Amino acid sequence: MFSRRTWMKGAAALPAAAQAQTAGKPKNIVIASANGVECCNIAMSWLRAGKDTLDAVIAGVNVNELDPHDNSVGYGGLPNEEGVVELDASVMHGPTRRAGSVAAIRGIKTPSKIAKLVMEETDHIMLVGEGALRFAKTMGYAEENLLTEKSRLAFLVWKRTLKDPNGHSNWSDGVDAPPGKSPKALLRLFPEADEKTLAWAHEMALHPPTGTINCLALNEKGEMSGCTTTSGMAWKIPGRVGDSPIIGAGLFVDQEVGAAGSTGRGEENIRVAGAHTIVENMRHGMTPQDAVMDALKRISRNYDNDLKRLDKFDINFYALRKDGVYAGGSLWSGQFRNTGFVSRQFAVNDGTGNSRLVNCPYLHERPR
Ligand code: GLY
């Protein structure tokens, strides 16, 4: 059961600098999910140069979208169940109160830029699938293959280790390396791959990630924008759309109040309209931290606070108020990976130097 103690524990994990944030005048500040350290550095450099807040966050997330080693975003993202990479992204621009998004778009490395074009160049807010790709091509983008060799290997490991209740798989006749056994056994199936990559691929097959990057920015003029971009849930049914491109779930910005975004299992977020809920909570006087924890409690409540069922997924929220006070929050204290237990963190750049990772307060302590 959820108890106040669990999230207090998480709050106690906040570094002094974050706890000492006080309300005040707007300032340049960028926050992002934990994979956004460099993203925040880039976005901050754009803010310092006086660029628009939306251009800043897009420049930031482009780092992840173009990074073949970030397997949860853009190029190199893990594919759907047919081995095809499908991306979702949304943007919101505080000064104009406009938004744009694309969902299940294939063949474009930087869906955040296409979401911005939808916002700027059309009368619509969301384009999906084939229509989104055609729009991107019309706007001058070339269709590219987004599947890297590493992601293709992970896809094959997932395919070849899937079995029916009788232990049969059309992709793995005679295979004796089902999930749960040592990744070393996979070396027999994939002799060309190294052990470390196979261990990672095995982990991805067992625990399909819903990585994503969310980035929120505020400048000294009080202008705010945000972007969320992802390759979504690995091995999803083609056409599955998560929370990232849903305005009000994966992202919401109202610069008269603040901004919020999310990473993690989108299905849970959509059911509580998380980002909108957080901004509305702040509008009604909650601190960013309380606003985030309230959204997490709504998700927990959807499972009657049953920790066994909640244990099957992770979800994280990020909030930035118009005066620069920020917060992150996670459903769980961290997650087990093949490298060990990884605590939840998020990235912050407050304009005083390089971005840093800070600990996320959390709702539930994951049993170790
Ligand atoms: N939050 C990313 C997704 O669920 O697709």
PDB file of C-alpha atoms in Angstrom, residues 57-278:
ATOM      1  CA  VAL A  57      14.254  22.373 -26.295  1.00  0.00           C
ATOM      2  CA  ILE A  58      14.091  20.963 -29.828  1.00  0.00           C
ATOM      3  CA  ALA A  59      17.824  21.585 -30.310  1.00  0.00           C
ATOM      4  CA  GLY A  60      18.297  19.764 -27.002  1.00  0.00           C
ATOM      5  CA  VAL A  61      16.230  16.666 -27.763  1.00  0.00           C
ATOM      6  CA  ASN A  62      17.724  16.456 -31.260  1.00  0.00           C
ATOM      7  CA  VAL A  63      20.883  15.226 -29.507  1.00  0.00           C
ATOM      8  CA  ASN A  64      18.975  12.140 -28.333  1.00  0.00           C
ATOM      9  CA  GLU A  65      16.928  11.739 -31.505  1.00  0.00           C
ATOM     10  CA  LEU A  66      20.089  11.591 -33.605  1.00  0.00           C
ATOM     11  CA  ASP A  67      22.060   9.472 -31.144  1.00  0.00           C
ATOM     12  CA  PRO A  68      22.132   5.836 -32.358  1.00  0.00           C
ATOM     13  CA  HIS A  69      22.979   4.755 -28.816  1.00  0.00           C
ATOM     14  CA  ASP A  70      19.810   6.154 -27.236  1.00  0.00           C
ATOM     15  CA  ASN A  71      17.528   3.202 -27.905  1.00  0.00           C
ATOM     16  CA  SER A  72      14.370   4.906 -26.658  1.00  0.00           C
ATOM     17  CA  VAL A  73      14.320   7.949 -28.920  1.00  0.00           C
ATOM     18  CA  GLY A  74      14.613   8.673 -32.658  1.00  0.00           C
ATOM     19  CA  TYR A  75      17.327   7.021 -34.758  1.00  0.00           C
ATOM     20  CA  GLY A  76      18.361   3.755 -33.073  1.00  0.00           C
ATOM     21  CA  GLY A  77      15.086   3.508 -31.131  1.00  0.00           C
ATOM     22  CA  LEU A  78      13.858  -0.037 -30.556  1.00  0.00           C
ATOM     23  CA  PRO A  79      11.332  -1.068 -33.215  1.00  0.00           C
ATOM     24  CA  ASN A  80       7.768  -2.393 -33.177  1.00  0.00           C
ATOM     25  CA  GLU A  81       6.900  -6.100 -33.288  1.00  0.00           C
ATOM     26  CA  GLU A  82       7.586  -6.129 -37.039  1.00  0.00           C
ATOM     27  CA  GLY A  83      11.057  -4.650 -36.670  1.00  0.00           C
ATOM     28  CA  VAL A  84      10.072  -1.166 -37.858  1.00  0.00           C
ATOM     29  CA  VAL A  85      10.926   1.949 -35.833  1.00  0.00           C
ATOM     30  CA  GLU A  86       7.872   4.158 -35.212  1.00  0.00           C
ATOM     31  CA  LEU A  87       8.286   7.476 -33.419  1.00  0.00           C
ATOM     32  CA  ASP A  88       6.004   9.824 -31.450  1.00  0.00           C
ATOM     33  CA  ALA A  89       6.703  13.467 -30.532  1.00  0.00           C
ATOM     34  CA  SER A  90       4.955  16.591 -29.338  1.00  0.00           C
ATOM     35  CA  VAL A  91       5.844  20.238 -28.840  1.00  0.00           C
ATOM     36  CA  MET A  92       4.121  23.120 -27.034  1.00  0.00           C
ATOM     37  CA  HIS A  93       5.068  26.761 -27.400  1.00  0.00           C
ATOM     38  CA  GLY A  94       4.106  28.889 -24.419  1.00  0.00           C
ATOM     39  CA  PRO A  95       4.233  32.363 -25.990  1.00  0.00           C
ATOM     40  CA  THR A  96       1.788  31.485 -28.789  1.00  0.00           C
ATOM     41  CA  ARG A  97      -0.098  28.823 -26.784  1.00  0.00           C
ATOM     42  CA  ARG A  98       0.218  26.500 -29.777  1.00  0.00           C
ATOM     43  CA  ALA A  99       0.992  22.805 -30.030  1.00  0.00           C
ATOM     44  CA  GLY A 100       1.908  20.190 -32.614  1.00  0.00           C
ATOM     45  CA  SER A 101       2.526  16.476 -32.635  1.00  0.00           C
ATOM     46  CA  VAL A 102       3.221  13.418 -34.744  1.00  0.00           C
ATOM     47  CA  ALA A 103       2.522   9.813 -33.874  1.00  0.00           C
ATOM     48  CA  ALA A 104       3.662   6.458 -35.271  1.00  0.00           C
ATOM     49  CA  ILE A 105       5.792   8.274 -37.847  1.00  0.00           C
ATOM     50  CA  ARG A 106       8.365   6.140 -39.670  1.00  0.00           C
ATOM     51  CA  GLY A 107      11.561   7.041 -41.450  1.00  0.00           C
ATOM     52  CA  ILE A 108      12.261  10.465 -39.903  1.00  0.00           C
ATOM     53  CA  LYS A 109      15.056  10.800 -37.350  1.00  0.00           C
ATOM     54  CA  THR A 110      13.841  14.018 -35.730  1.00  0.00           C
ATOM     55  CA  PRO A 111      10.067  13.791 -35.161  1.00  0.00           C
ATOM     56  CA  SER A 112      10.247  16.790 -32.802  1.00  0.00           C
ATOM     57  CA  LYS A 113      11.002  19.002 -35.825  1.00  0.00           C
ATOM     58  CA  ILE A 114       8.035  17.574 -37.710  1.00  0.00           C
ATOM     59  CA  ALA A 115       5.786  18.196 -34.679  1.00  0.00           C
ATOM     60  CA  LYS A 116       6.924  21.831 -34.743  1.00  0.00           C
ATOM     61  CA  LEU A 117       6.165  22.053 -38.471  1.00  0.00           C
ATOM     62  CA  VAL A 118       2.667  20.666 -37.845  1.00  0.00           C
ATOM     63  CA  MET A 119       2.249  23.431 -35.266  1.00  0.00           C
ATOM     64  CA  GLU A 120       3.650  26.196 -37.468  1.00  0.00           C
ATOM     65  CA  GLU A 121       2.625  25.243 -40.974  1.00  0.00           C
ATOM     66  CA  THR A 122      -0.807  23.681 -40.601  1.00  0.00           C
ATOM     67  CA  ASP A 123      -4.201  24.254 -39.074  1.00  0.00           C
ATOM     68  CA  HIS A 124      -3.931  20.858 -37.320  1.00  0.00           C
ATOM     69  CA  ILE A 125      -2.316  19.676 -34.122  1.00  0.00           C
ATOM     70  CA  MET A 126      -1.602  16.000 -34.734  1.00  0.00           C
ATOM     71  CA  LEU A 127      -0.579  13.955 -37.764  1.00  0.00           C
ATOM     72  CA  VAL A 128      -0.113  10.190 -37.594  1.00  0.00           C
ATOM     73  CA  GLY A 129       1.487   7.343 -39.505  1.00  0.00           C
ATOM     74  CA  GLU A 130       1.640   7.563 -43.291  1.00  0.00           C
ATOM     75  CA  GLY A 131       0.124  11.061 -43.296  1.00  0.00           C
ATOM     76  CA  ALA A 132       2.796  12.336 -40.929  1.00  0.00           C
ATOM     77  CA  LEU A 133       5.564  10.850 -43.100  1.00  0.00           C
ATOM     78  CA  ARG A 134       4.087  12.339 -46.275  1.00  0.00           C
ATOM     79  CA  PHE A 135       3.850  15.725 -44.570  1.00  0.00           C
ATOM     80  CA  ALA A 136       7.502  15.465 -43.484  1.00  0.00           C
ATOM     81  CA  LYS A 137       8.544  14.622 -47.049  1.00  0.00           C
ATOM     82  CA  THR A 138       6.497  17.527 -48.384  1.00  0.00           C
ATOM     83  CA  MET A 139       8.405  19.758 -45.989  1.00  0.00           C
ATOM     84  CA  GLY A 140      11.701  18.509 -47.447  1.00  0.00           C
ATOM     85  CA  TYR A 141      12.690  15.666 -45.125  1.00  0.00           C
ATOM     86  CA  ALA A 142      14.130  12.497 -46.628  1.00  0.00           C
ATOM     87  CA  GLU A 143      12.866   9.096 -45.493  1.00  0.00           C
ATOM     88  CA  GLU A 144      15.682   7.142 -43.814  1.00  0.00           C
ATOM     89  CA  ASN A 145      16.196   3.742 -42.218  1.00  0.00           C
ATOM     90  CA  LEU A 146      16.031   4.271 -38.446  1.00  0.00           C
ATOM     91  CA  LEU A 147      16.954   0.721 -37.437  1.00  0.00           C
ATOM     92  CA  THR A 148      20.570   0.437 -36.301  1.00  0.00           C
ATOM     93  CA  GLU A 149      22.389  -2.901 -36.242  1.00  0.00           C
ATOM     94  CA  LYS A 150      22.228  -2.874 -32.423  1.00  0.00           C
ATOM     95  CA  SER A 151      18.447  -2.343 -32.409  1.00  0.00           C
ATOM     96  CA  ARG A 152      18.029  -5.010 -35.093  1.00  0.00           C
ATOM     97  CA  LEU A 153      19.990  -7.449 -32.926  1.00  0.00           C
ATOM     98  CA  ALA A 154      17.763  -6.645 -29.924  1.00  0.00           C
ATOM     99  CA  PHE A 155      14.704  -7.220 -32.106  1.00  0.00           C
ATOM    100  CA  LEU A 156      16.023 -10.609 -33.239  1.00  0.00           C
ATOM    101  CA  VAL A 157      16.861 -11.615 -29.679  1.00  0.00           C
ATOM    102  CA  TRP A 158      13.297 -10.729 -28.668  1.00  0.00           C
ATOM    103  CA  LYS A 159      11.817 -12.643 -31.631  1.00  0.00           C
ATOM    104  CA  ARG A 160      13.970 -15.716 -31.163  1.00  0.00           C
ATOM    105  CA  THR A 161      13.427 -15.999 -27.433  1.00  0.00           C
ATOM    106  CA  LEU A 162       9.620 -15.617 -27.566  1.00  0.00           C
ATOM    107  CA  LYS A 163       7.926 -18.942 -26.928  1.00  0.00           C
ATOM    108  CA  ASP A 164       4.382 -20.240 -26.673  1.00  0.00           C
ATOM    109  CA  PRO A 165       3.306 -22.149 -23.535  1.00  0.00           C
ATOM    110  CA  ASN A 166       4.691 -25.350 -25.125  1.00  0.00           C
ATOM    111  CA  GLY A 167       8.088 -23.793 -25.518  1.00  0.00           C
ATOM    112  CA  HIS A 168       7.803 -23.439 -29.299  1.00  0.00           C
ATOM    113  CA  SER A 169       8.780 -20.423 -31.386  1.00  0.00           C
ATOM    114  CA  ASN A 170       8.656 -20.173 -35.178  1.00  0.00           C
ATOM    115  CA  TRP A 171      11.800 -18.110 -34.974  1.00  0.00           C
ATOM    116  CA  SER A 172      13.832 -20.432 -32.796  1.00  0.00           C
ATOM    117  CA  ASP A 173      13.449 -24.096 -33.606  1.00  0.00           C
ATOM    118  CA  GLY A 174      15.487 -26.089 -31.139  1.00  0.00           C
ATOM    119  CA  VAL A 175      16.605 -23.049 -29.224  1.00  0.00           C
ATOM    120  CA  ASP A 176      17.644 -23.783 -25.686  1.00  0.00           C
ATOM    121  CA  ALA A 177      18.082 -20.224 -24.513  1.00  0.00           C
ATOM    122  CA  PRO A 178      14.694 -18.925 -23.355  1.00  0.00           C
ATOM    123  CA  PRO A 179      14.379 -15.671 -21.426  1.00  0.00           C
ATOM    124  CA  GLY A 180      15.384 -16.151 -17.826  1.00  0.00           C
ATOM    125  CA  LYS A 181      18.474 -18.153 -18.664  1.00  0.00           C
ATOM    126  CA  SER A 182      21.913 -16.673 -18.815  1.00  0.00           C
ATOM    127  CA  PRO A 183      22.412 -14.235 -21.708  1.00  0.00           C
ATOM    128  CA  LYS A 184      25.610 -16.194 -22.336  1.00  0.00           C
ATOM    129  CA  ALA A 185      23.407 -18.922 -23.823  1.00  0.00           C
ATOM    130  CA  LEU A 186      22.424 -16.439 -26.526  1.00  0.00           C
ATOM    131  CA  LEU A 187      25.994 -16.455 -27.796  1.00  0.00           C
ATOM    132  CA  ARG A 188      25.217 -19.764 -29.499  1.00  0.00           C
ATOM    133  CA  LEU A 189      22.409 -18.055 -31.453  1.00  0.00           C
ATOM    134  CA  PHE A 190      24.253 -14.824 -32.150  1.00  0.00           C
ATOM    135  CA  PRO A 191      27.924 -15.770 -32.384  1.00  0.00           C
ATOM    136  CA  GLU A 192      28.761 -12.534 -34.177  1.00  0.00           C
ATOM    137  CA  ALA A 193      27.586 -10.385 -31.230  1.00  0.00           C
ATOM    138  CA  ASP A 194      29.625  -9.578 -28.132  1.00  0.00           C
ATOM    139  CA  GLU A 195      28.524 -10.653 -24.655  1.00  0.00           C
ATOM    140  CA  LYS A 196      27.813  -7.138 -23.382  1.00  0.00           C
ATOM    141  CA  THR A 197      25.516  -6.286 -26.298  1.00  0.00           C
ATOM    142  CA  LEU A 198      23.711  -9.603 -25.929  1.00  0.00           C
ATOM    143  CA  ALA A 199      23.202  -9.019 -22.209  1.00  0.00           C
ATOM    144  CA  TRP A 200      21.652  -5.654 -23.075  1.00  0.00           C
ATOM    145  CA  ALA A 201      19.478  -7.193 -25.814  1.00  0.00           C
ATOM    146  CA  HIS A 202      18.349  -9.915 -23.410  1.00  0.00           C
ATOM    147  CA  GLU A 203      17.373  -7.238 -20.893  1.00  0.00           C
ATOM    148  CA  MET A 204      15.413  -5.363 -23.594  1.00  0.00           C
ATOM    149  CA  ALA A 205      13.584  -8.591 -24.540  1.00  0.00           C
ATOM    150  CA  LEU A 206      12.641  -9.283 -20.930  1.00  0.00           C
ATOM    151  CA  HIS A 207      11.768  -5.705 -19.980  1.00  0.00           C
ATOM    152  CA  PRO A 208      10.672  -3.761 -23.083  1.00  0.00           C
ATOM    153  CA  PRO A 209      11.567  -0.158 -22.308  1.00  0.00           C
ATOM    154  CA  THR A 210       9.431   2.953 -22.815  1.00  0.00           C
ATOM    155  CA  GLY A 211      12.382   5.338 -22.517  1.00  0.00           C
ATOM    156  CA  THR A 212      11.564   8.713 -24.103  1.00  0.00           C
ATOM    157  CA  ILE A 213      12.997  12.187 -23.479  1.00  0.00           C
ATOM    158  CA  ASN A 214      10.974  15.082 -22.095  1.00  0.00           C
ATOM    159  CA  CYS A 215      12.530  18.560 -21.953  1.00  0.00           C
ATOM    160  CA  LEU A 216      10.997  21.728 -20.480  1.00  0.00           C
ATOM    161  CA  ALA A 217      12.467  25.237 -20.632  1.00  0.00           C
ATOM    162  CA  LEU A 218      11.867  28.648 -19.075  1.00  0.00           C
ATOM    163  CA  ASN A 219      13.688  31.852 -20.028  1.00  0.00           C
ATOM    164  CA  GLU A 220      14.294  35.137 -18.246  1.00  0.00           C
ATOM    165  CA  LYS A 221      11.289  36.705 -19.998  1.00  0.00           C
ATOM    166  CA  GLY A 222       8.997  34.088 -18.440  1.00  0.00           C
ATOM    167  CA  GLU A 223       8.504  32.269 -21.740  1.00  0.00           C
ATOM    168  CA  MET A 224       8.158  28.500 -21.578  1.00  0.00           C
ATOM    169  CA  SER A 225       8.096  25.587 -24.029  1.00  0.00           C
ATOM    170  CA  GLY A 226       8.377  21.827 -23.943  1.00  0.00           C
ATOM    171  CA  CYS A 227       8.983  18.787 -26.098  1.00  0.00           C
ATOM    172  CA  THR A 228       8.553  15.050 -25.604  1.00  0.00           C
ATOM    173  CA  THR A 229       9.928  12.585 -28.141  1.00  0.00           C
ATOM    174  CA  THR A 230      10.210   8.793 -28.151  1.00  0.00           C
ATOM    175  CA  SER A 231      10.364   5.544 -30.068  1.00  0.00           C
ATOM    176  CA  GLY A 232       7.693   4.338 -27.657  1.00  0.00           C
ATOM    177  CA  MET A 233       7.331   0.900 -26.203  1.00  0.00           C
ATOM    178  CA  ALA A 234       9.714  -1.632 -27.709  1.00  0.00           C
ATOM    179  CA  TRP A 235       8.027  -4.472 -29.644  1.00  0.00           C
ATOM    180  CA  LYS A 236       4.691  -2.625 -29.706  1.00  0.00           C
ATOM    181  CA  ILE A 237       1.875  -3.490 -32.097  1.00  0.00           C
ATOM    182  CA  PRO A 238       2.389  -1.356 -35.224  1.00  0.00           C
ATOM    183  CA  GLY A 239       0.347   1.806 -34.840  1.00  0.00           C
ATOM    184  CA  ARG A 240       0.497   1.842 -31.041  1.00  0.00           C
ATOM    185  CA  VAL A 241       0.662   5.434 -29.825  1.00  0.00           C
ATOM    186  CA  GLY A 242       1.886   6.254 -26.330  1.00  0.00           C
ATOM    187  CA  ASP A 243       1.510   9.371 -24.232  1.00  0.00           C
ATOM    188  CA  SER A 244       4.382  11.377 -25.731  1.00  0.00           C
ATOM    189  CA  PRO A 245       2.454  12.908 -28.662  1.00  0.00           C
ATOM    190  CA  ILE A 246      -0.738  13.375 -26.651  1.00  0.00           C
ATOM    191  CA  ILE A 247      -1.035  17.000 -25.617  1.00  0.00           C
ATOM    192  CA  GLY A 248      -2.039  16.957 -21.948  1.00  0.00           C
ATOM    193  CA  ALA A 249      -0.518  13.526 -21.258  1.00  0.00           C
ATOM    194  CA  GLY A 250       3.131  13.406 -22.372  1.00  0.00           C
ATOM    195  CA  LEU A 251       3.417  17.196 -22.426  1.00  0.00           C
ATOM    196  CA  PHE A 252       1.532  20.292 -21.344  1.00  0.00           C
ATOM    197  CA  VAL A 253       2.635  23.927 -21.196  1.00  0.00           C
ATOM    198  CA  ASP A 254       0.764  26.986 -19.985  1.00  0.00           C
ATOM    199  CA  GLN A 255       3.393  29.614 -19.340  1.00  0.00           C
ATOM    200  CA  GLU A 256       1.052  31.522 -17.043  1.00  0.00           C
ATOM    201  CA  VAL A 257       1.424  28.540 -14.695  1.00  0.00           C
ATOM    202  CA  GLY A 258       4.154  26.136 -15.790  1.00  0.00           C
ATOM    203  CA  ALA A 259       4.938  23.035 -17.798  1.00  0.00           C
ATOM    204  CA  ALA A 260       5.002  19.295 -17.264  1.00  0.00           C
ATOM    205  CA  GLY A 261       5.976  16.145 -19.122  1.00  0.00           C
ATOM    206  CA  SER A 262       6.442  12.443 -18.688  1.00  0.00           C
ATOM    207  CA  THR A 263       8.530   9.397 -19.527  1.00  0.00           C
ATOM    208  CA  GLY A 264       7.747   5.756 -18.883  1.00  0.00           C
ATOM    209  CA  ARG A 265       4.703   3.638 -19.631  1.00  0.00           C
ATOM    210  CA  GLY A 266       2.455   5.917 -21.635  1.00  0.00           C
ATOM    211  CA  GLU A 267      -0.721   3.898 -21.225  1.00  0.00           C
ATOM    212  CA  GLU A 268      -0.761   4.744 -17.510  1.00  0.00           C
ATOM    213  CA  ASN A 269      -0.137   8.406 -18.126  1.00  0.00           C
ATOM    214  CA  ILE A 270      -2.874   8.769 -20.748  1.00  0.00           C
ATOM    215  CA  ARG A 271      -5.411   7.474 -18.221  1.00  0.00           C
ATOM    216  CA  VAL A 272      -4.623  10.318 -15.807  1.00  0.00           C
ATOM    217  CA  ALA A 273      -3.803  13.015 -18.421  1.00  0.00           C
ATOM    218  CA  GLY A 274      -0.661  13.440 -16.342  1.00  0.00           C
ATOM    219  CA  ALA A 275       0.997  16.577 -17.718  1.00  0.00           C
ATOM    220  CA  HIS A 276      -2.265  18.529 -17.775  1.00  0.00           C
ATOM    221  CA  THR A 277      -3.138  17.286 -14.301  1.00  0.00           C
ATOM    222  CA  ILE A 278       0.213  18.519 -12.984  1.00  0.00           C
TER     223      ILE A 278
END
